[in-house]
GROMACS .gro file of C-alpha atoms in nm:
model
  395
    1MET     CA    1   0.011   0.005   0.001
    2THR     CA    2   0.136   0.358  -0.122
    3ALA     CA    3   0.151   0.650   0.124
    4LEU     CA    4  -0.188   0.759  -0.063
    5ASP     CA    5  -0.362   0.461  -0.033
    6HIS     CA    6  -0.300   0.459   0.320
    7ALA     CA    7  -0.402   0.825   0.387
    8ALA     CA    8  -0.759   0.744   0.126
    9ALA     CA    9  -0.814   0.390   0.376
   10VAL     CA   10  -0.827   0.628   0.675
   11PRO     CA   11  -1.154   0.749   0.852
   12CYS     CA   12  -1.232   1.045   0.701
   13GLY     CA   13  -1.477   1.304   0.785
   14ASP     CA   14  -1.764   1.385   0.601
   15ASP     CA   15  -1.676   1.625   0.388
   16ALA     CA   16  -1.410   1.350   0.214
   17ARG     CA   17  -1.726   1.149   0.125
   18PRO     CA   18  -1.858   1.047  -0.262
   19GLY     CA   19  -2.192   1.245  -0.247
   20ARG     CA   20  -2.151   1.469   0.082
   21THR     CA   21  -2.285   1.834   0.020
   22LEU     CA   22  -2.179   2.138   0.103
   23ARG     CA   23  -2.322   2.240   0.408
   24ALA     CA   24  -2.248   1.851   0.578
   25ALA     CA   25  -1.895   1.927   0.508
   26LEU     CA   26  -1.968   2.322   0.702
   27ARG     CA   27  -2.126   2.141   0.928
   28ARG     CA   28  -1.809   1.897   1.032
   29ALA     CA   29  -1.555   2.143   1.019
   30ALA     CA   30  -1.793   2.420   1.208
   31PRO     CA   31  -1.597   2.368   1.587
   32ALA     CA   32  -1.316   2.450   1.465
   33LEU     CA   33  -1.384   2.730   1.251
   34LEU     CA   34  -1.617   2.863   1.554
   35ALA     CA   35  -1.304   2.815   1.764
   36TYR     CA   36  -1.057   2.924   1.531
   37ALA     CA   37  -1.288   3.233   1.496
   38GLY     CA   38  -1.294   3.242   1.865
   39THR     CA   39  -0.930   3.264   1.892
   40ARG     CA   40  -0.868   3.541   1.633
   41LEU     CA   41  -1.149   3.709   1.799
   42VAL     CA   42  -0.989   3.722   2.133
   43GLY     CA   43  -0.625   3.833   1.981
   44LEU     CA   44  -0.750   4.146   1.784
   45ALA     CA   45  -0.978   4.245   2.126
   46VAL     CA   46  -0.626   4.269   2.286
   47LEU     CA   47  -0.479   4.494   1.996
   48ALA     CA   48  -0.741   4.683   2.050
   49ILE     CA   49  -0.683   4.721   2.390
   50TRP     CA   50  -0.353   4.786   2.364
   51GLY     CA   51  -0.424   4.987   2.106
   52ALA     CA   52  -0.620   5.232   2.271
   53VAL     CA   53  -0.398   5.231   2.543
   54ALA     CA   54  -0.085   5.264   2.323
   55ASP     CA   55  -0.216   5.556   2.118
   56ARG     CA   56  -0.176   5.395   1.829
   57SER     CA   57  -0.452   5.249   1.539
   58PRO     CA   58  -0.499   4.855   1.493
   59HIS     CA   59  -0.594   4.936   1.155
   60GLN     CA   60  -0.258   5.077   1.145
   61LEU     CA   61  -0.103   4.833   1.287
   62LEU     CA   62  -0.253   4.570   1.072
   63ALA     CA   63  -0.301   4.651   0.743
   64ALA     CA   64  -0.023   5.010   0.688
   65ARG     CA   65   0.290   4.898   0.788
   66TRP     CA   66   0.571   4.706   0.649
   67ASP     CA   67   0.476   4.469   0.354
   68SER     CA   68   0.098   4.559   0.369
   69LEU     CA   69   0.260   4.875   0.274
   70TRP     CA   70   0.363   4.762  -0.072
   71TYR     CA   71   0.109   4.523  -0.131
   72THR     CA   72  -0.108   4.860  -0.145
   73ARG     CA   73   0.092   5.030  -0.346
   74ILE     CA   74   0.123   4.699  -0.586
   75ALA     CA   75  -0.290   4.737  -0.595
   76GLU     CA   76  -0.304   5.138  -0.651
   77GLN     CA   77  -0.044   5.164  -0.905
   78GLY     CA   78   0.062   4.840  -1.029
   79TYR     CA   79   0.420   4.734  -1.037
   80GLY     CA   80   0.726   4.935  -1.079
   81TYR     CA   81   0.819   5.129  -0.800
   82THR     CA   82   1.176   5.102  -0.672
   83LEU     CA   83   1.346   5.244  -0.320
   84ARG     CA   84   1.698   5.320  -0.309
   85LEU     CA   85   1.819   5.294   0.084
   86PRO     CA   86   2.112   5.493   0.193
   87ASP     CA   87   2.314   5.189   0.252
   88GLY     CA   88   2.326   5.108  -0.162
   89SER     CA   89   2.068   4.841  -0.153
   90ILE     CA   90   1.760   4.851  -0.390
   91HIS     CA   91   1.414   4.756  -0.271
   92SER     CA   92   1.183   4.703  -0.597
   93ASP     CA   93   0.800   4.564  -0.534
   94LEU     CA   94   0.890   4.263  -0.826
   95ALA     CA   95   1.011   4.056  -0.509
   96PHE     CA   96   0.618   4.068  -0.405
   97PHE     CA   97   0.377   3.801  -0.610
   98PRO     CA   98   0.076   3.947  -0.743
   99MET     CA   99  -0.217   3.755  -0.617
  100LEU     CA  100  -0.282   3.912  -0.318
  101PRO     CA  101  -0.259   4.205  -0.480
  102ALA     CA  102  -0.508   4.189  -0.775
  103LEU     CA  103  -0.734   4.053  -0.525
  104GLU     CA  104  -0.676   4.381  -0.336
  105ARG     CA  105  -0.715   4.604  -0.637
  106VAL     CA  106  -1.042   4.405  -0.782
  107ILE     CA  107  -1.258   4.410  -0.399
  108SER     CA  108  -1.112   4.809  -0.403
  109ALA     CA  109  -1.266   4.880  -0.757
  110ILE     CA  110  -1.578   4.695  -0.674
  111SER     CA  111  -1.630   4.786  -0.306
  112PRO     CA  112  -1.596   5.055  -0.091
  113LEU     CA  113  -1.321   4.939   0.057
  114ASP     CA  114  -0.987   5.093   0.005
  115ALA     CA  115  -0.670   4.854  -0.129
  116ALA     CA  116  -0.561   4.812   0.276
  117GLY     CA  117  -0.957   4.711   0.374
  118ALA     CA  118  -0.951   4.454   0.056
  119GLY     CA  119  -0.636   4.353   0.231
  120LEU     CA  120  -0.742   4.287   0.563
  121ALA     CA  121  -1.075   4.144   0.401
  122VAL     CA  122  -0.916   3.920   0.175
  123SER     CA  123  -0.673   3.814   0.525
  124CYS     CA  124  -1.048   3.757   0.744
  125VAL     CA  125  -1.216   3.579   0.470
  126THR     CA  126  -0.908   3.350   0.317
  127SER     CA  127  -0.764   3.251   0.722
  128LEU     CA  128  -1.082   3.105   0.769
  129LEU     CA  129  -1.074   2.932   0.432
  130ALA     CA  130  -0.685   2.804   0.574
  131ALA     CA  131  -0.849   2.688   0.869
  132TRP     CA  132  -1.156   2.429   0.712
  133GLY     CA  133  -0.898   2.338   0.486
  134ILE     CA  134  -0.616   2.278   0.781
  135PHE     CA  135  -0.896   2.094   0.933
  136ALA     CA  136  -0.979   1.891   0.627
  137VAL     CA  137  -0.646   1.745   0.616
  138GLY     CA  138  -0.658   1.678   0.987
  139ASP     CA  139  -0.980   1.508   1.009
  140LEU     CA  140  -0.866   1.291   0.637
  141LEU     CA  141  -0.565   1.180   0.835
  142HIS     CA  142  -0.679   1.101   1.189
  143GLY     CA  143  -1.053   1.196   1.239
  144ARG     CA  144  -1.241   1.524   1.343
  145ARG     CA  145  -1.111   1.646   1.704
  146VAL     CA  146  -0.739   1.563   1.580
  147GLY     CA  147  -0.873   1.793   1.246
  148THR     CA  148  -1.025   2.044   1.489
  149LEU     CA  149  -0.705   2.046   1.714
  150LEU     CA  150  -0.472   2.130   1.444
  151VAL     CA  151  -0.644   2.414   1.345
  152VAL     CA  152  -0.668   2.552   1.695
  153ALA     CA  153  -0.287   2.491   1.784
  154TRP     CA  154  -0.262   2.683   1.461
  155ALA     CA  155  -0.443   2.928   1.586
  156VAL     CA  156  -0.259   3.021   1.869
  157LEU     CA  157   0.066   3.027   1.671
  158PRO     CA  158   0.287   3.298   1.913
  159VAL     CA  159   0.278   3.507   1.606
  160GLY     CA  160  -0.094   3.380   1.488
  161ILE     CA  161  -0.192   3.804   1.474
  162VAL     CA  162  -0.015   3.778   1.089
  163GLN     CA  163  -0.312   3.575   1.002
  164SER     CA  164  -0.510   3.896   1.054
  165MET     CA  165  -0.307   4.129   0.845
  166ALA     CA  166  -0.302   4.257   0.483
  167TYR     CA  167   0.013   4.001   0.431
  168SER     CA  168  -0.021   3.723   0.213
  169GLU     CA  169   0.045   3.450   0.453
  170SER     CA  170  -0.385   3.303   0.487
  171LEU     CA  171  -0.447   3.347   0.178
  172PHE     CA  172  -0.108   3.117   0.091
  173THR     CA  173  -0.181   2.896   0.381
  174ALA     CA  174  -0.557   2.895   0.236
  175VAL     CA  175  -0.439   2.777  -0.096
  176ALA     CA  176  -0.174   2.493  -0.013
  177ALA     CA  177  -0.391   2.325   0.255
  178TRP     CA  178  -0.657   2.271  -0.009
  179ALA     CA  179  -0.394   2.149  -0.223
  180VAL     CA  180  -0.269   1.965   0.012
  181TYR     CA  181  -0.603   1.809   0.074
  182ALA     CA  182  -0.674   1.755  -0.291
  183THR     CA  183  -0.326   1.583  -0.353
  184LEU     CA  184  -0.428   1.321  -0.074
  185THR     CA  185  -0.778   1.230  -0.256
  186ARG     CA  186  -0.691   1.251  -0.561
  187GLN     CA  187  -0.865   1.526  -0.726
  188TRP     CA  188  -0.564   1.637  -0.945
  189LEU     CA  189  -0.648   1.909  -1.155
  190ALA     CA  190  -0.783   2.081  -0.833
  191ALA     CA  191  -0.428   1.993  -0.697
  192GLY     CA  192  -0.307   2.111  -0.982
  193THR     CA  193  -0.512   2.402  -1.019
  194LEU     CA  194  -0.420   2.521  -0.617
  195ALA     CA  195  -0.037   2.459  -0.660
  196ALA     CA  196  -0.080   2.737  -0.926
  197LEU     CA  197  -0.265   2.978  -0.773
  198ALA     CA  198   0.002   2.899  -0.464
  199GLY     CA  199   0.271   2.955  -0.706
  200LEU     CA  200   0.172   3.296  -0.792
  201THR     CA  201   0.111   3.409  -0.420
  202ARG     CA  202   0.442   3.378  -0.221
  203PRO     CA  203   0.795   3.244  -0.400
  204VAL     CA  204   0.734   2.912  -0.113
  205GLY     CA  205   0.433   2.798  -0.364
  206ALA     CA  206   0.736   2.542  -0.479
  207ALA     CA  207   0.648   2.345  -0.142
  208VAL     CA  208   0.315   2.313  -0.307
  209VAL     CA  209   0.458   2.231  -0.648
  210ALA     CA  210   0.649   1.963  -0.504
  211ALA     CA  211   0.363   1.797  -0.283
  212VAL     CA  212   0.150   1.744  -0.599
  213TRP     CA  213   0.439   1.608  -0.810
  214ILE     CA  214   0.586   1.371  -0.512
  215ALA     CA  215   0.181   1.263  -0.502
  216ALA     CA  216   0.167   1.194  -0.885
  217ALA     CA  217   0.510   1.064  -0.868
  218VAL     CA  218   0.415   0.797  -0.638
  219GLU     CA  219   0.128   0.678  -0.852
  220LEU     CA  220   0.318   0.661  -1.165
  221LEU     CA  221   0.578   0.413  -0.953
  222PRO     CA  222   0.503   0.025  -1.064
  223GLY     CA  223   0.219  -0.108  -0.829
  224GLY     CA  224   0.077   0.265  -0.790
  225ARG     CA  225  -0.287   0.386  -0.888
  226TRP     CA  226  -0.174   0.483  -1.241
  227ARG     CA  227  -0.111   0.065  -1.356
  228ARG     CA  228  -0.508   0.021  -1.188
  229ALA     CA  229  -0.690   0.254  -1.307
  230ARG     CA  230  -0.644   0.418  -1.591
  231ARG     CA  231  -0.925   0.648  -1.684
  232THR     CA  232  -0.722   0.883  -1.410
  233ASP     CA  233  -0.408   0.945  -1.615
  234PRO     CA  234  -0.522   1.268  -1.824
  235GLU     CA  235  -0.635   1.437  -1.489
  236LEU     CA  236  -0.320   1.304  -1.293
  237LEU     CA  237  -0.095   1.439  -1.577
  238ALA     CA  238  -0.262   1.802  -1.622
  239GLY     CA  239  -0.212   1.835  -1.274
  240VAL     CA  240   0.113   1.790  -1.274
  241VAL     CA  241   0.138   2.008  -1.557
  242LEU     CA  242  -0.049   2.281  -1.418
  243ALA     CA  243   0.150   2.240  -1.083
  244PRO     CA  244   0.407   2.484  -1.207
  245LEU     CA  245   0.277   2.694  -1.429
  246GLY     CA  246   0.146   3.030  -1.190
  247TRP     CA  247   0.524   2.980  -1.050
  248LEU     CA  248   0.683   3.007  -1.353
  249ALA     CA  249   0.477   3.240  -1.514
  250TYR     CA  250   0.570   3.544  -1.227
  251VAL     CA  251   0.878   3.480  -1.210
  252GLY     CA  252   0.925   3.459  -1.601
  253TRP     CA  253   0.758   3.747  -1.663
  254VAL     CA  254   0.931   3.952  -1.394
  255GLY     CA  255   1.268   3.784  -1.608
  256PHE     CA  256   1.119   3.945  -1.897
  257GLU     CA  257   1.044   4.299  -1.701
  258THR     CA  258   1.412   4.331  -1.619
  259GLY     CA  259   1.592   4.206  -1.898
  260SER     CA  260   1.753   3.853  -1.704
  261ALA     CA  261   1.665   3.518  -1.666
  262THR     CA  262   1.750   3.574  -1.302
  263GLY     CA  263   1.570   3.870  -1.240
  264TYR     CA  264   1.371   3.770  -0.980
  265PHE     CA  265   1.639   3.587  -0.806
  266GLU     CA  266   1.863   3.910  -0.845
  267ILE     CA  267   1.570   4.100  -0.705
  268GLN     CA  268   1.552   3.910  -0.430
  269SER     CA  269   1.913   3.935  -0.367
  270GLY     CA  270   1.891   4.358  -0.286
  271TRP     CA  271   1.623   4.260  -0.043
  272GLY     CA  272   1.930   4.079   0.108
  273ASN     CA  273   1.729   3.798   0.074
  274GLY     CA  274   1.837   3.413  -0.104
  275PHE     CA  275   1.910   3.091   0.037
  276ASP     CA  276   2.290   2.959   0.126
  277GLY     CA  277   2.190   2.661   0.286
  278GLY     CA  278   2.115   2.826   0.637
  279LEU     CA  279   2.450   2.951   0.664
  280ALA     CA  280   2.411   3.330   0.752
  281PHE     CA  281   2.133   3.150   1.006
  282ALA     CA  282   2.353   2.934   1.154
  283GLY     CA  283   2.639   3.241   1.171
  284PHE     CA  284   2.277   3.450   1.278
  285ILE     CA  285   2.238   3.178   1.609
  286GLY     CA  286   2.622   3.148   1.683
  287GLY     CA  287   2.644   3.559   1.727
  288MET     CA  288   2.386   3.547   1.966
  289LEU     CA  289   2.553   3.229   2.138
  290THR     CA  290   2.886   3.406   2.182
  291GLY     CA  291   2.745   3.772   2.325
  292PRO     CA  292   2.468   3.918   2.513
  293GLY     CA  293   2.210   3.745   2.313
  294PHE     CA  294   2.297   3.419   2.473
  295PRO     CA  295   1.948   3.365   2.623
  296ALA     CA  296   1.763   3.432   2.296
  297GLY     CA  297   2.039   3.250   2.049
  298LEU     CA  298   1.945   2.937   2.312
  299ALA     CA  299   1.580   2.993   2.282
  300LEU     CA  300   1.551   3.003   1.918
  301LEU     CA  301   1.837   2.782   1.864
  302THR     CA  302   1.586   2.516   2.068
  303GLY     CA  303   1.312   2.644   1.841
  304VAL     CA  304   1.469   2.527   1.550
  305ALA     CA  305   1.541   2.199   1.735
  306ALA     CA  306   1.199   2.144   1.803
  307LEU     CA  307   1.096   2.217   1.468
  308LEU     CA  308   1.326   1.982   1.341
  309TRP     CA  309   1.194   1.745   1.629
  310LEU     CA  310   0.842   1.773   1.467
  311PHE     CA  311   0.906   1.686   1.120
  312ALA     CA  312   1.114   1.350   1.205
  313ARG     CA  313   0.736   1.245   1.454
  314GLY     CA  314   0.569   1.292   1.155
  315VAL     CA  315   0.793   1.110   0.961
  316ARG     CA  316   0.817   0.851   1.213
  317GLN     CA  317   0.422   0.868   1.262
  318GLY     CA  318   0.399   0.745   0.892
  319GLN     CA  319   0.239   1.140   0.753
  320PRO     CA  320   0.211   1.092   0.376
  321LEU     CA  321   0.477   1.129   0.154
  322PRO     CA  322   0.288   1.453   0.011
  323VAL     CA  323   0.303   1.615   0.341
  324LEU     CA  324   0.586   1.553   0.414
  325ALA     CA  325   0.671   1.655   0.094
  326TYR     CA  326   0.508   2.030   0.136
  327CYS     CA  327   0.565   2.040   0.518
  328GLY     CA  328   0.955   1.955   0.474
  329SER     CA  329   0.976   2.182   0.141
  330VAL     CA  330   0.863   2.481   0.374
  331LEU     CA  331   1.080   2.433   0.641
  332VAL     CA  332   1.370   2.407   0.412
  333LEU     CA  333   1.249   2.744   0.251
  334ALA     CA  334   1.235   2.898   0.529
  335LEU     CA  335   1.531   2.776   0.767
  336THR     CA  336   1.783   2.844   0.451
  337ALA     CA  337   1.709   3.169   0.357
  338LYS     CA  338   1.961   3.397   0.466
  339GLY     CA  339   1.762   3.745   0.494
  340TYR     CA  340   1.499   3.860   0.761
  341PHE     CA  341   1.603   3.623   1.051
  342CYS     CA  342   1.348   3.768   1.257
  343SER     CA  343   1.040   3.712   0.984
  344LYS     CA  344   1.110   3.295   0.957
  345PRO     CA  345   0.855   3.238   1.246
  346ARG     CA  346   0.529   3.413   1.029
  347LEU     CA  347   0.727   3.209   0.691
  348LEU     CA  348   0.690   2.891   0.891
  349MET     CA  349   0.319   2.958   0.982
  350PRO     CA  350   0.208   2.784   0.635
  351ALA     CA  351   0.381   2.476   0.738
  352PHE     CA  352   0.073   2.327   0.949
  353PRO     CA  353   0.165   1.972   0.890
  354LEU     CA  354   0.459   2.069   1.188
  355LEU     CA  355   0.145   2.039   1.391
  356LEU     CA  356  -0.016   1.761   1.380
  357PRO     CA  357   0.196   1.559   1.631
  358LEU     CA  358   0.150   1.776   1.907
  359ALA     CA  359  -0.258   1.788   1.791
  360LEU     CA  360  -0.213   1.437   1.823
  361ALA     CA  361  -0.086   1.436   2.159
  362LEU     CA  362  -0.352   1.660   2.274
  363ALA     CA  363  -0.626   1.434   2.143
  364ARG     CA  364  -0.502   1.162   2.377
  365LEU     CA  365  -0.574   1.422   2.676
  366ARG     CA  366  -0.869   1.467   2.850
  367PRO     CA  367  -1.060   1.737   2.712
  368ALA     CA  368  -1.072   1.999   2.980
  369ARG     CA  369  -0.647   1.974   2.977
  370THR     CA  370  -0.632   2.049   2.655
  371ALA     CA  371  -0.877   2.335   2.659
  372LEU     CA  372  -0.671   2.478   2.907
  373ILE     CA  373  -0.349   2.389   2.722
  374LEU     CA  374  -0.520   2.572   2.405
  375GLY     CA  375  -0.670   2.815   2.583
  376SER     CA  376  -0.397   2.931   2.781
  377ALA     CA  377  -0.158   2.946   2.429
  378GLY     CA  378  -0.475   3.166   2.289
  379LEU     CA  379  -0.418   3.406   2.569
  380GLY     CA  380  -0.046   3.396   2.526
  381SER     CA  381  -0.026   3.428   2.156
  382ALA     CA  382  -0.275   3.729   2.199
  383LEU     CA  383  -0.088   3.899   2.420
  384TYR     CA  384   0.259   3.886   2.232
  385GLY     CA  385   0.072   3.947   1.912
  386ALA     CA  386  -0.015   4.311   2.013
  387PHE     CA  387   0.338   4.396   2.242
  388TRP     CA  388   0.499   4.193   1.857
  389LEU     CA  389   0.285   4.467   1.655
  390HIS     CA  390   0.358   4.774   1.904
  391GLY     CA  391   0.687   4.678   1.907
  392SER     CA  392   0.921   4.557   1.590
  393GLY     CA  393   0.672   4.370   1.429
  394PRO     CA  394   0.711   4.160   1.122
  395PRO     CA  395   0.905   4.319   0.867
   0.00000   0.00000   0.00000
């Protein structure tokens, strides 16, 4: 039995059974979605109270700082803005993938919202869709209780406030989670289309492509479903072809605009981004461990070790290959990037399968204890989110 066959053989939620309606699927996911919405509302309430005391606007903190300003500018004026910093570095808006600003532009054109408000609306809706997709994956693999706990664990991440910001994390996670679900359930056209959309949303869309391609490779291996169900071949091949088109289209367009086949990567280099196998990140941690920032460096090193342990735990628990491929790709891309080290927690947010071992552990506890743990984590996340956005915040 292949990994995909194992995933399909696990008892599924109602939403995974043929003939079930969207209403039935939503009803099954309702507890997870309500818990998620409640967690996010607590986070926003704490942010609003903190903002009232500090005389800061929550709207400005959520939609008019850092990357959200770049998305808004693209939505309103299109691409073409470049910022030259005193140190000589060049920041071009071509570093930002087009899906979020395109949605902001459309929504602001057909509604009373401006581009920044449209960005918040996109995050609000897509964070719920992301929660639903995460639930669907957890429910498919381990049942409804684990799916619900997986969603809440994602909601209470320390940087969970980003899920409510005019950033692309919620949009990307929604597309990626449903792409993984479609891959696990062998809905190849949907998986390929969603992977293409993920590739138009963030550079890490390549991780979704990896999940689709590895799942397809399993199907094509001797003994795979390919040999047993020839009628699925055209859909599988179409999904494989569709999956990378979004990512390739944007990177290719940037290459055309810049006159260089490697134009997108040169622009990322101007931002101080790129991939060096994790050498710069290791040096950053090493510098903290050998200086006055030792406690923070030790905490960061512990966090990285915990992430690697969670991934290894997922491997030992037999998570399907597409899940591991997606999660592992996000993990590798985040940890081996050489810039914006403080952004790594939010860059890792789409790697929701890392939380599956925690959800399984929580499912074995008594409900009261589970509620206490997650409730405490949710309150801590809300307080940290407000503190974070009123301080350095996400770059």
